[in-house]
């Protein structure tokens, strides 16, 4: 076999026995573009000769037991598009790199602190599309992440970040606000309200903020996001305001205003408002959501009759409220 022609190697979840200090076999394949060694029990340091694989575009070393520092030679992989070092908790993350080609960067579950942002900066450019910082010990994000005009997905969940959510959002409010499609920031300690600045994120499709300490009213600006498909606000302390401004008309209600339910973006497919302090009645929802949508309004203080819903919903959870009466399913016309 002519190994010099190999362009891809995958040993994902292979075997404990192939790992040693020279675990990359006697292959210094200059044409290698794809290398996946994730989910093994590899130990030891990352070999420096990985930096000689100058055509490498995909490098996944995640979920191993690697230690030591990341070789400076890795920083010379100028064609690298994906780098995954997730769950390599013994690695000492000092990364010297002049590379700005990375589009997909996965650094989750490594117990990283905010000091990592100093070496992360050279890895972030306008080519970066996905950044996974989940499962670390970060207390916020730097403002330079708000300048990434191509960033589409930011995973920041499970960091226990005790910061004000409006401040967190403000640091993303540059060019990133126009490109970001998915913000996954559940399981932190965000406080404060859902800022009106959310309206700046016009491309946002998925917003996950469950298990935080958000409070106050749910901003009506949230419903002005034209692309929003999935919204998860589970386990916060949010409320629906008794006043809403709609098209310049000031409306006041003693309970949740009907207009709140009429403002959903038509493409919304997943809504989770459970475990908040929302009260009031819920109107007929038989025509508010697209086919296959999932709704969770459980563990609130809703009262009154159970709302009519469409039989085309994929799931509906109204438990642990104060509803009365039976449920009525609306069957769509064929």
Short mmCIF file of C-alpha atoms in Angstrom, two decimals:
data_model
loop_
_atom_site.label_atom_id
_atom_site.label_comp_id
_atom_site.label_asym_id
_atom_site.label_seq_id
_atom_site.Cartn_x
_atom_site.Cartn_y
_atom_site.Cartn_z
CA UNK A 1 0.00 0.00 0.00
CA UNK A 2 1.26 3.45 -0.91
CA UNK A 3 0.61 5.28 2.36
CA UNK A 4 1.92 8.56 0.99
CA UNK A 5 -1.34 8.85 -0.95
CA UNK A 6 -3.57 8.49 2.15
CA UNK A 7 -5.75 11.57 2.73
CA UNK A 8 -7.95 10.34 5.60
CA UNK A 9 -7.52 8.24 8.75
CA UNK A 10 -10.31 7.48 11.23
CA UNK A 11 -9.64 5.52 14.43
CA UNK A 12 -12.63 6.87 16.33
CA UNK A 13 -13.31 4.68 19.41
CA UNK A 14 -10.77 2.16 18.17
CA UNK A 15 -8.70 0.42 20.86
CA UNK A 16 -6.61 1.11 23.90
CA UNK A 17 -3.73 -0.87 22.54
CA UNK A 18 -2.64 1.34 19.65
CA UNK A 19 -1.73 4.32 21.77
CA UNK A 20 1.84 5.02 22.68
CA UNK A 21 4.21 7.92 22.45
CA UNK A 22 4.30 7.21 18.71
CA UNK A 23 0.59 6.62 18.35
CA UNK A 24 0.26 8.05 14.85
CA UNK A 25 1.94 5.01 13.28
CA UNK A 26 4.93 5.52 10.97
CA UNK A 27 2.92 7.76 8.71
CA UNK A 28 4.14 11.22 8.03
CA UNK A 29 1.70 11.65 5.20
CA UNK A 30 2.05 15.10 3.79
CA UNK A 31 -1.26 14.77 1.94
CA UNK A 32 -3.29 13.73 5.01
CA UNK A 33 -6.39 15.91 5.32
CA UNK A 34 -8.58 14.05 7.83
CA UNK A 35 -7.45 12.58 11.16
CA UNK A 36 -9.96 11.38 13.77
CA UNK A 37 -8.53 9.74 16.90
CA UNK A 38 -11.39 10.66 19.24
CA UNK A 39 -12.99 8.47 21.93
CA UNK A 40 -10.04 6.23 22.63
CA UNK A 41 -7.97 5.86 25.78
CA UNK A 42 -4.95 7.57 24.33
CA UNK A 43 -2.55 8.98 26.88
CA UNK A 44 0.64 10.95 26.72
CA UNK A 45 1.42 14.12 24.85
CA UNK A 46 0.39 15.18 21.37
CA UNK A 47 3.30 14.39 19.02
CA UNK A 48 4.96 17.45 17.56
CA UNK A 49 5.09 15.97 14.08
CA UNK A 50 1.34 16.53 13.70
CA UNK A 51 2.44 20.00 12.70
CA UNK A 52 4.13 18.51 9.63
CA UNK A 53 0.77 17.35 8.25
CA UNK A 54 0.46 20.63 6.42
CA UNK A 55 -2.60 19.61 4.38
CA UNK A 56 -4.61 18.62 7.46
CA UNK A 57 -8.12 20.10 7.47
CA UNK A 58 -9.85 17.95 10.14
CA UNK A 59 -8.19 17.05 13.45
CA UNK A 60 -10.21 15.41 16.23
CA UNK A 61 -8.31 14.36 19.36
CA UNK A 62 -11.26 14.74 21.71
CA UNK A 63 -12.30 12.42 24.54
CA UNK A 64 -8.90 10.93 25.30
CA UNK A 65 -6.49 11.21 28.24
CA UNK A 66 -3.92 13.44 26.63
CA UNK A 67 -1.71 15.65 28.77
CA UNK A 68 1.07 18.16 28.45
CA UNK A 69 0.87 21.25 26.28
CA UNK A 70 -0.47 21.55 22.77
CA UNK A 71 2.58 21.54 20.48
CA UNK A 72 3.36 24.89 18.91
CA UNK A 73 3.66 23.05 15.59
CA UNK A 74 -0.12 22.58 15.55
CA UNK A 75 -0.37 26.32 15.12
CA UNK A 76 1.31 26.03 11.73
CA UNK A 77 -1.55 24.01 10.22
CA UNK A 78 -2.77 26.85 8.07
CA UNK A 79 -5.39 24.75 6.23
CA UNK A 80 -7.01 23.37 9.40
CA UNK A 81 -10.78 23.84 9.31
CA UNK A 82 -11.91 21.72 12.28
CA UNK A 83 -10.10 21.24 15.58
CA UNK A 84 -11.64 19.24 18.42
CA UNK A 85 -9.91 18.93 21.78
CA UNK A 86 -13.07 18.38 23.82
CA UNK A 87 -12.86 16.40 27.06
CA UNK A 88 -9.07 16.27 27.17
CA UNK A 89 -9.03 17.66 30.69
CA UNK A 90 -5.36 16.97 31.38
CA UNK A 91 -4.13 19.04 28.46
CA UNK A 92 -2.43 22.28 29.34
CA UNK A 93 -4.11 24.71 26.99
CA UNK A 94 -1.51 27.22 25.94
CA UNK A 95 -1.97 27.51 22.24
CA UNK A 96 0.50 29.40 20.11
CA UNK A 97 -0.99 29.83 16.68
CA UNK A 98 -0.92 32.16 13.76
CA UNK A 99 -3.61 30.15 12.01
CA UNK A 100 -6.83 31.90 11.13
CA UNK A 101 -8.35 29.13 9.00
CA UNK A 102 -10.34 27.30 11.71
CA UNK A 103 -14.10 27.28 11.13
CA UNK A 104 -15.14 24.67 13.72
CA UNK A 105 -13.50 24.77 17.16
CA UNK A 106 -14.53 22.40 19.96
CA UNK A 107 -13.04 22.98 23.42
CA UNK A 108 -15.88 21.73 25.63
CA UNK A 109 -15.54 19.90 28.96
CA UNK A 110 -11.97 20.86 29.79
CA UNK A 111 -12.37 22.87 33.04
CA UNK A 112 -10.99 25.93 31.26
CA UNK A 113 -11.12 29.29 33.02
CA UNK A 114 -11.46 32.72 31.47
CA UNK A 115 -7.68 33.05 31.25
CA UNK A 116 -7.97 30.87 28.12
CA UNK A 117 -9.33 33.82 26.18
CA UNK A 118 -5.78 35.15 25.82
CA UNK A 119 -4.66 32.22 23.67
CA UNK A 120 -8.05 31.75 22.03
CA UNK A 121 -7.87 35.12 20.31
CA UNK A 122 -5.48 34.07 17.48
CA UNK A 123 -7.77 31.13 16.68
CA UNK A 124 -10.79 33.34 16.11
CA UNK A 125 -11.28 34.98 12.77
CA UNK A 126 -14.13 35.80 10.46
CA UNK A 127 -13.92 32.21 9.20
CA UNK A 128 -15.04 30.78 12.56
CA UNK A 129 -18.56 29.34 12.29
CA UNK A 130 -18.93 27.04 15.34
CA UNK A 131 -17.38 27.59 18.77
CA UNK A 132 -17.96 25.11 21.60
CA UNK A 133 -16.94 26.38 25.04
CA UNK A 134 -19.46 24.33 27.01
CA UNK A 135 -18.74 22.48 30.23
CA UNK A 136 -15.89 24.69 31.38
CA UNK A 137 -15.50 27.25 34.18
CA UNK A 138 -15.83 30.44 32.18
CA UNK A 139 -17.41 33.50 33.77
CA UNK A 140 -18.32 35.32 30.57
CA UNK A 141 -17.07 35.99 27.07
CA UNK A 142 -14.67 38.60 25.71
CA UNK A 143 -15.86 41.40 23.46
CA UNK A 144 -13.75 40.20 20.55
CA UNK A 145 -16.18 37.31 20.07
CA UNK A 146 -18.74 39.92 19.09
CA UNK A 147 -16.71 40.83 16.03
CA UNK A 148 -16.94 37.44 14.31
CA UNK A 149 -19.07 38.04 11.25
CA UNK A 150 -19.42 34.32 10.36
CA UNK A 151 -20.10 32.81 13.80
CA UNK A 152 -23.31 30.77 13.57
CA UNK A 153 -23.24 28.57 16.69
CA UNK A 154 -21.97 29.39 20.18
CA UNK A 155 -22.19 26.63 22.81
CA UNK A 156 -21.71 28.10 26.27
CA UNK A 157 -23.91 25.88 28.40
CA UNK A 158 -22.86 24.47 31.78
CA UNK A 159 -20.26 27.09 32.66
CA UNK A 160 -21.94 28.40 35.85
CA UNK A 161 -21.22 31.93 34.65
CA UNK A 162 -22.52 34.31 37.32
CA UNK A 163 -22.89 37.39 35.12
CA UNK A 164 -25.75 39.60 34.03
CA UNK A 165 -27.29 38.28 30.85
CA UNK A 166 -27.60 41.75 29.26
CA UNK A 167 -23.82 42.16 29.70
CA UNK A 168 -23.19 38.73 28.17
CA UNK A 169 -25.42 39.61 25.24
CA UNK A 170 -23.79 43.00 24.82
CA UNK A 171 -20.40 41.36 24.25
CA UNK A 172 -21.91 39.54 21.27
CA UNK A 173 -23.68 42.56 19.86
CA UNK A 174 -21.19 43.46 17.13
CA UNK A 175 -21.00 41.70 13.78
CA UNK A 176 -21.81 38.42 15.52
CA UNK A 177 -25.36 39.57 16.21
CA UNK A 178 -26.10 39.43 12.48
CA UNK A 179 -24.69 35.93 11.89
CA UNK A 180 -25.48 33.99 15.09
CA UNK A 181 -28.12 31.30 14.53
CA UNK A 182 -27.80 29.19 17.68
CA UNK A 183 -27.01 30.35 21.22
CA UNK A 184 -26.82 27.48 23.70
CA UNK A 185 -26.34 29.00 27.15
CA UNK A 186 -28.37 26.85 29.54
CA UNK A 187 -27.08 25.76 32.96
CA UNK A 188 -25.30 28.95 33.91
CA UNK A 189 -26.03 31.52 36.59
CA UNK A 190 -27.12 34.37 34.35
CA UNK A 191 -29.13 37.01 36.15
CA UNK A 192 -31.15 39.96 34.96
CA UNK A 193 -33.88 40.27 32.36
CA UNK A 194 -34.11 39.12 28.78
CA UNK A 195 -32.67 42.29 27.33
CA UNK A 196 -34.34 44.12 24.44
CA UNK A 197 -30.94 43.82 22.75
CA UNK A 198 -32.05 40.35 21.70
CA UNK A 199 -33.75 42.00 18.72
CA UNK A 200 -30.31 42.72 17.25
CA UNK A 201 -29.80 38.99 16.66
CA UNK A 202 -31.86 38.87 13.51
CA UNK A 203 -30.57 35.46 12.32
CA UNK A 204 -31.23 33.64 15.61
CA UNK A 205 -33.06 30.32 15.15
CA UNK A 206 -32.31 28.49 18.42
CA UNK A 207 -32.15 30.15 21.84
CA UNK A 208 -31.53 27.96 24.90
CA UNK A 209 -31.41 29.73 28.27
CA UNK A 210 -32.88 27.17 30.66
CA UNK A 211 -31.61 26.66 34.22
CA UNK A 212 -30.45 30.21 34.80
CA UNK A 213 -31.63 32.93 37.16
CA UNK A 214 -33.26 35.24 34.66
CA UNK A 215 -36.10 37.34 35.99
CA UNK A 216 -38.50 40.04 34.94
CA UNK A 217 -40.79 40.19 31.95
CA UNK A 218 -40.24 38.34 28.70
CA UNK A 219 -39.36 41.05 26.24
CA UNK A 220 -41.79 41.48 23.37
CA UNK A 221 -38.71 42.07 21.20
CA UNK A 222 -38.15 38.33 21.41
CA UNK A 223 -41.12 37.74 19.13
CA UNK A 224 -39.72 40.11 16.53
CA UNK A 225 -36.92 37.69 15.67
CA UNK A 226 -37.89 36.64 12.14
CA UNK A 227 -36.02 33.30 12.11
CA UNK A 228 -36.71 31.99 15.64
CA UNK A 229 -37.63 28.28 15.64
CA UNK A 230 -36.70 26.96 19.10
CA UNK A 231 -36.94 28.79 22.42
CA UNK A 232 -36.09 27.22 25.78
CA UNK A 233 -36.51 29.38 28.89
CA UNK A 234 -37.19 26.51 31.29
CA UNK A 235 -36.40 26.96 35.00
CA UNK A 236 -35.98 30.71 35.32
CA UNK A 237 -38.04 33.33 37.12
CA UNK A 238 -39.61 35.01 34.13
CA UNK A 239 -43.05 36.54 33.79
CA UNK A 240 -45.33 37.66 31.02
CA UNK A 241 -45.95 41.39 31.35
CA UNK A 242 -49.47 42.66 31.92
CA UNK A 243 -48.82 45.44 29.44
CA UNK A 244 -47.78 45.19 25.82
CA UNK A 245 -47.15 47.76 23.16
CA UNK A 246 -48.30 46.53 19.77
CA UNK A 247 -48.21 48.77 16.70
CA UNK A 248 -48.30 51.82 18.92
CA UNK A 249 -51.41 50.64 20.77
CA UNK A 250 -51.12 50.45 24.54
CA UNK A 251 -52.98 47.45 25.91
CA UNK A 252 -53.51 46.60 29.57
CA UNK A 253 -54.74 43.32 31.03
CA UNK A 254 -55.06 41.89 34.49
CA UNK A 255 -53.61 38.61 33.25
CA UNK A 256 -51.43 37.43 30.41
CA UNK A 257 -52.51 39.51 27.38
CA UNK A 258 -53.99 37.69 24.43
CA UNK A 259 -51.53 39.47 22.19
CA UNK A 260 -48.71 37.64 23.91
CA UNK A 261 -49.99 34.41 22.39
CA UNK A 262 -50.56 35.94 18.97
CA UNK A 263 -47.01 37.21 18.59
CA UNK A 264 -45.23 33.88 18.05
CA UNK A 265 -43.12 33.78 14.91
CA UNK A 266 -44.97 31.52 12.47
CA UNK A 267 -41.94 29.24 12.13
CA UNK A 268 -41.59 28.59 15.89
CA UNK A 269 -41.39 24.80 16.36
CA UNK A 270 -40.28 24.45 19.98
CA UNK A 271 -41.37 26.56 22.95
CA UNK A 272 -40.43 25.81 26.56
CA UNK A 273 -41.60 28.31 29.17
CA UNK A 274 -41.92 25.77 31.98
CA UNK A 275 -40.92 26.40 35.60
CA UNK A 276 -41.31 30.16 35.57
CA UNK A 277 -43.89 32.32 37.35
CA UNK A 278 -46.21 32.97 34.43
CA UNK A 279 -49.88 33.41 35.32
CA UNK A 280 -53.12 34.15 33.52
CA UNK A 281 -55.20 32.23 31.03
CA UNK A 282 -54.13 30.56 27.81
CA UNK A 283 -56.33 31.16 24.74
CA UNK A 284 -57.09 28.87 21.80
CA UNK A 285 -53.74 27.67 20.44
CA UNK A 286 -55.11 25.50 17.66
CA UNK A 287 -53.71 27.71 14.90
CA UNK A 288 -50.67 29.34 16.51
CA UNK A 289 -48.04 26.68 15.90
CA UNK A 290 -46.76 24.80 12.88
CA UNK A 291 -47.31 21.07 12.39
CA UNK A 292 -44.95 19.02 14.55
CA UNK A 293 -44.34 21.77 17.09
CA UNK A 294 -43.62 21.01 20.77
CA UNK A 295 -44.96 23.19 23.61
CA UNK A 296 -44.11 23.00 27.31
CA UNK A 297 -45.94 25.40 29.66
CA UNK A 298 -45.73 23.16 32.73
CA UNK A 299 -44.99 24.27 36.30
CA UNK A 300 -46.39 27.79 36.07
CA UNK A 301 -49.50 29.47 37.49
CA UNK A 302 -51.76 29.34 34.44
CA UNK A 303 -55.46 29.01 35.25
CA UNK A 304 -58.81 28.84 33.50
CA UNK A 305 -59.93 26.29 30.92
CA UNK A 306 -57.44 24.05 29.15
CA UNK A 307 -56.80 25.69 25.78
CA UNK A 308 -57.80 24.18 22.47
CA UNK A 309 -54.76 22.79 20.70
CA UNK A 310 -54.07 21.28 17.32
CA UNK A 311 -53.78 17.51 16.99
CA UNK A 312 -50.74 18.08 14.79
CA UNK A 313 -48.53 19.07 17.74
CA UNK A 314 -45.76 16.58 18.45
CA UNK A 315 -45.97 17.16 22.22
CA UNK A 316 -47.81 19.36 24.72
CA UNK A 317 -47.10 19.65 28.46
CA UNK A 318 -49.55 21.69 30.55
CA UNK A 319 -48.98 19.86 33.85
CA UNK A 320 -48.55 21.48 37.26
CA UNK A 321 -50.74 24.50 36.54
CA UNK A 322 -54.25 25.42 37.69
CA UNK A 323 -56.21 24.59 34.56
CA UNK A 324 -59.75 23.26 34.74
CA UNK A 325 -61.95 21.25 32.40
CA UNK A 326 -61.04 18.82 29.65
CA UNK A 327 -58.79 19.02 26.63
CA UNK A 328 -60.09 19.71 23.15
CA UNK A 329 -58.10 18.80 20.04
CA UNK A 330 -58.61 20.73 16.84
CA UNK A 331 -58.54 18.48 13.78
CA UNK A 332 -57.24 20.33 10.72
CA UNK A 333 -59.28 20.35 7.53
CA UNK A 334 -58.00 17.97 4.86
#
